[in-house]
Amino acid sequence: MSNPAFIPYKPLQVISEDEMKNNSLDFLNKIGFRRSIRHFSDKPVPLSIIKNCIKAAGTAPSGANLQPWQFVVISDPNVKKEIRIAAEKEEEAFYKDWAPQEWLEVLKPLGTNEEKPFLETAPHLIAIFMKKYAINMENRITKNYYVNESVGIATGLLITALHFSGLVTLTHTPSPMRFLNEILSRPKNEKPYLLLVVGHPADKALIPNITKKKFDEICSII
Ligand SMILES: Cc1cc2nc3c(=O)[nH]c(=O)nc-3n(C[C@H](O)[C@H](O)[C@H](O)COP(=O)(O)O)c2cc1C
């Protein structure tokens, strides 16, 4: 029998409004603990957890369901070292040569610089690539749609899944990132989207004392 075009939707759960309110608050409280971490421990993280979180990311909605993403998990210390060397080279040029003063000003509260030791210390890096186009079985180019939006949503799910698994992340975007294609042998239709650093926080890890906008600043209700 061929696959039907439509199947009944199975909801996760049918719950009362009170339970919904509790769930939304519970999620809000827990996601509020997510912070970008730049001091990582070298404590290992089982690959199975990373795989589950990437599977969760793969459930994301995407333009025409074309799923224009590729996740590359890097746990090999030699490859992490190669990535650190290449990233620090780009970052040095960014901080010393070409970053506009305005950009450097907004980065100041974060205390970032060209040194990226976490790229070696953290047990896993996940390089996320976006596929502007795909190459089908007949070697034909097929276009993907809403690629940035789709990969952004998948990445958000990935960060959330890692957070709820008890891990911490850093969203890292050394600019430009094409070196990731070379080091990771990725085809040219894949463009690096960002590099996620994943692991446990170092003992006494510090985070910048920054705040989020208030609800009324980010939401209008009509
Ligand atoms: C698209 C994007 C790119 C980022 N690039 C970097 C980066 O290259 N290096 C870095 O240290 N942090 C980077 N960050 C992390 C942000 O600085 C961080 O999310 C922001 O300061 C808010 O802090 P929080 O994540 O702890 O809430 C990036 C975040 C995003 C969403």
Coordinates of C-alpha atoms and ligand atoms in Angstrom, one line a residue:
M1 CA 0.0 0.0 0.0
S2 CA 1.3 3.5 -0.8
N3 CA 1.8 6.1 1.8
P4 CA -1.4 8.1 2.4
A5 CA -1.0 11.9 1.6
F6 CA -2.6 12.9 5.0
I7 CA -2.7 11.1 8.3
P8 CA -4.4 12.0 11.6
Y9 CA -2.5 14.4 13.9
K10 CA -1.5 12.9 17.2
P11 CA -1.1 15.6 19.9
L12 CA 1.6 15.2 22.5
Q13 CA -1.0 15.5 25.3
V14 CA -4.5 16.8 25.9
I15 CA -4.3 18.9 29.1
S16 CA -6.4 21.6 30.9
E17 CA -5.8 25.3 30.6
D18 CA -4.4 25.3 34.1
E19 CA -1.8 22.7 33.2
M20 CA -1.0 24.7 30.1
K21 CA -0.3 27.8 32.2
N22 CA 1.8 25.7 34.6
N23 CA 3.8 24.2 31.7
S24 CA 4.4 27.6 30.0
L25 CA 5.6 29.0 33.3
D26 CA 7.8 26.0 34.0
F27 CA 9.4 26.3 30.6
L28 CA 9.9 30.0 31.0
N29 CA 11.6 29.5 34.4
K30 CA 13.9 26.7 33.0
I31 CA 14.8 28.4 29.8
G32 CA 15.8 31.4 31.8
F33 CA 18.8 29.5 33.1
R34 CA 20.2 29.2 29.6
R35 CA 23.3 31.4 29.2
S36 CA 26.1 31.5 26.7
I37 CA 29.2 30.0 28.4
R38 CA 32.8 30.7 27.4
H39 CA 34.5 28.8 30.2
F40 CA 34.1 25.1 29.5
S41 CA 35.1 22.0 31.5
D42 CA 36.7 19.1 29.6
K43 CA 34.3 16.6 31.3
P44 CA 33.1 14.2 28.6
V45 CA 29.6 14.2 27.3
P46 CA 28.2 10.9 25.8
L47 CA 27.6 11.2 22.1
S48 CA 24.2 9.7 22.5
I49 CA 22.9 12.9 24.2
I50 CA 24.3 15.0 21.4
K51 CA 22.6 12.7 18.8
N52 CA 19.3 13.0 20.6
C53 CA 19.5 16.8 20.6
I54 CA 20.4 16.9 16.9
K55 CA 17.4 14.6 16.2
A56 CA 15.2 17.1 18.0
A57 CA 16.7 19.9 15.9
G58 CA 15.8 17.8 12.8
T59 CA 12.1 18.0 13.7
A60 CA 12.1 21.7 13.1
P61 CA 9.7 23.2 10.6
S62 CA 11.4 24.3 7.4
G63 CA 10.5 26.0 4.1
A64 CA 8.6 23.4 2.0
N65 CA 10.0 20.8 4.5
L66 CA 13.3 20.8 2.6
Q67 CA 15.3 20.6 5.8
P68 CA 18.2 22.6 4.5
W69 CA 20.6 21.9 7.3
Q70 CA 23.6 19.7 8.1
F71 CA 25.1 19.2 11.5
V72 CA 28.7 18.1 11.9
V73 CA 29.7 16.9 15.4
I74 CA 33.4 17.3 16.1
S75 CA 34.8 15.4 19.1
D76 CA 38.3 14.5 17.7
P77 CA 40.9 16.6 19.6
N78 CA 43.0 17.1 16.5
V79 CA 40.1 18.5 14.5
K80 CA 39.1 20.7 17.3
K81 CA 42.6 22.1 17.5
E82 CA 42.6 22.7 13.7
I83 CA 39.3 24.6 14.1
R84 CA 40.7 26.6 17.1
I85 CA 43.8 27.7 15.1
A86 CA 41.7 28.7 12.1
A87 CA 39.0 30.5 14.2
E88 CA 41.6 32.4 16.2
K89 CA 43.3 33.6 13.0
E90 CA 40.0 35.0 11.8
E91 CA 39.1 36.4 15.2
E92 CA 42.5 38.1 15.5
A93 CA 41.9 39.9 12.2
F94 CA 38.4 40.8 13.3
Y95 CA 39.5 42.4 16.6
K96 CA 42.7 44.0 15.4
D97 CA 42.1 44.9 11.8
W98 CA 38.5 45.2 10.5
A99 CA 35.9 45.2 13.2
P100 CA 34.1 48.6 13.1
Q101 CA 34.5 50.5 16.4
E102 CA 30.7 50.5 16.9
W103 CA 30.7 46.7 16.8
L104 CA 33.6 46.4 19.3
E105 CA 31.8 48.8 21.6
V106 CA 28.7 46.5 21.8
L107 CA 30.9 43.5 22.4
K108 CA 32.8 45.1 25.3
P109 CA 30.3 44.0 28.0
L110 CA 30.9 40.4 26.9
G111 CA 34.6 40.5 27.5
T112 CA 35.4 38.5 24.3
N113 CA 38.7 38.6 22.5
E114 CA 40.5 36.6 19.8
E115 CA 41.4 33.8 22.2
K116 CA 39.1 30.8 21.9
P117 CA 40.5 28.0 24.2
F118 CA 36.9 26.6 24.6
L119 CA 37.1 25.3 21.0
E120 CA 39.6 22.7 22.4
T121 CA 38.4 22.3 25.9
A122 CA 34.7 21.6 25.3
P123 CA 34.1 17.9 24.5
H124 CA 32.0 18.6 21.3
L125 CA 31.6 21.2 18.7
I126 CA 28.6 21.2 16.4
A127 CA 29.2 22.9 13.1
I128 CA 25.8 23.8 11.5
F129 CA 25.7 24.3 7.8
M130 CA 22.9 25.7 5.7
K131 CA 22.2 24.4 2.2
K132 CA 21.2 27.2 -0.1
Y133 CA 20.6 24.6 -2.7
A134 CA 20.6 20.8 -2.8
I135 CA 22.1 18.5 -5.3
N136 CA 19.8 15.6 -6.2
M137 CA 20.5 12.0 -7.4
E138 CA 20.9 13.1 -11.0
N139 CA 23.4 15.8 -10.0
R140 CA 20.9 18.5 -10.6
I141 CA 20.7 21.6 -8.4
T142 CA 17.4 22.1 -6.6
K143 CA 16.6 25.2 -4.8
N144 CA 15.9 25.4 -1.0
Y145 CA 13.5 28.1 0.4
Y146 CA 13.7 30.2 3.5
V147 CA 17.0 28.7 4.3
N148 CA 18.1 31.2 7.0
E149 CA 14.8 31.1 8.8
S150 CA 14.7 27.3 8.7
V151 CA 18.2 26.8 10.0
G152 CA 17.7 29.4 12.6
I153 CA 14.7 27.6 14.0
A154 CA 16.5 24.2 13.9
T155 CA 19.4 25.8 15.7
G156 CA 17.1 27.3 18.4
L157 CA 15.6 23.8 19.0
L158 CA 19.1 22.4 19.2
I159 CA 20.2 24.9 21.8
T160 CA 17.0 24.3 23.8
A161 CA 17.4 20.6 23.6
L162 CA 21.0 20.8 24.8
H163 CA 20.0 23.1 27.6
F164 CA 17.2 20.8 28.8
S165 CA 19.7 17.9 28.7
G166 CA 21.7 19.7 31.3
L167 CA 24.5 21.0 29.0
V168 CA 25.7 24.4 28.2
T169 CA 26.5 26.0 24.8
L170 CA 28.2 28.9 23.1
T171 CA 26.9 30.2 19.8
H172 CA 30.2 31.0 18.0
T173 CA 30.5 32.8 14.7
P174 CA 34.1 33.4 13.8
S175 CA 33.9 35.5 10.7
P176 CA 34.3 34.4 7.9
M177 CA 33.8 30.7 8.6
R178 CA 34.5 29.1 5.2
F179 CA 37.5 27.4 6.8
L180 CA 35.0 24.9 8.3
N181 CA 34.2 23.6 4.8
E182 CA 37.9 22.8 4.3
I183 CA 38.6 21.3 7.6
L184 CA 35.4 19.3 7.7
S185 CA 35.4 18.4 4.0
R186 CA 31.9 19.8 3.3
P187 CA 30.6 20.4 -0.2
K188 CA 30.4 24.0 -1.5
N189 CA 26.5 24.1 -1.4
E190 CA 26.9 24.0 2.4
K191 CA 27.5 27.4 4.0
P192 CA 28.7 27.5 7.6
Y193 CA 25.8 28.9 9.7
L194 CA 27.4 28.8 13.1
L195 CA 29.6 26.8 15.4
L196 CA 28.0 25.5 18.6
V197 CA 30.4 24.8 21.5
V198 CA 28.8 22.1 23.8
G199 CA 29.7 20.7 27.1
H200 CA 29.7 21.3 30.9
P201 CA 30.6 24.7 32.4
A202 CA 34.0 25.0 34.0
D203 CA 34.0 25.2 37.9
K204 CA 33.4 28.8 38.7
A205 CA 32.5 29.7 35.1
L206 CA 31.7 33.4 34.9
I207 CA 29.1 35.0 32.6
P208 CA 28.6 38.6 31.7
N209 CA 26.2 40.5 33.8
I210 CA 23.8 41.5 31.1
T211 CA 20.0 41.6 31.0
K212 CA 17.2 40.8 28.6
K213 CA 14.6 43.4 27.3
K214 CA 11.4 43.6 29.3
F215 CA 8.3 41.9 27.9
D216 CA 6.7 45.2 26.8
E217 CA 9.7 46.1 24.8
I218 CA 9.7 42.9 22.8
C219 CA 5.9 42.3 22.4
S220 CA 2.9 44.3 21.3
I221 CA -0.5 42.8 21.7
I222 CA -3.2 44.0 19.4
Ligands
LIG1 C1 24.1 34.6 15.9 C2 24.9 34.7 17.1 C3 26.3 34.8 17.0 C4 27.1 34.8 18.1 N1 28.4 34.9 18.0 C5 29.2 34.8 19.1 C6 30.6 34.7 19.0 O1 31.2 34.6 17.9 N2 31.4 34.7 20.1 C7 30.8 34.8 21.4 O2 31.5 34.7 22.3 N3 29.5 34.8 21.5 C8 28.7 34.8 20.4 N4 27.3 34.8 20.5 C9 26.7 34.8 21.9 C10 26.1 36.2 22.3 O3 27.1 37.1 22.6 C11 25.1 35.9 23.4 O4 24.1 35.1 23.0 C12 24.6 37.2 24.0 O5 25.6 38.0 24.5 C13 23.5 37.0 25.0 O6 24.0 36.2 26.1 P1 23.3 34.9 26.5 O7 23.3 33.9 25.4 O8 24.1 34.4 27.7 O9 21.8 35.2 26.9 C14 26.5 34.8 19.4 C15 25.1 34.7 19.5 C16 24.3 34.6 18.4 C17 22.8 34.4 18.5

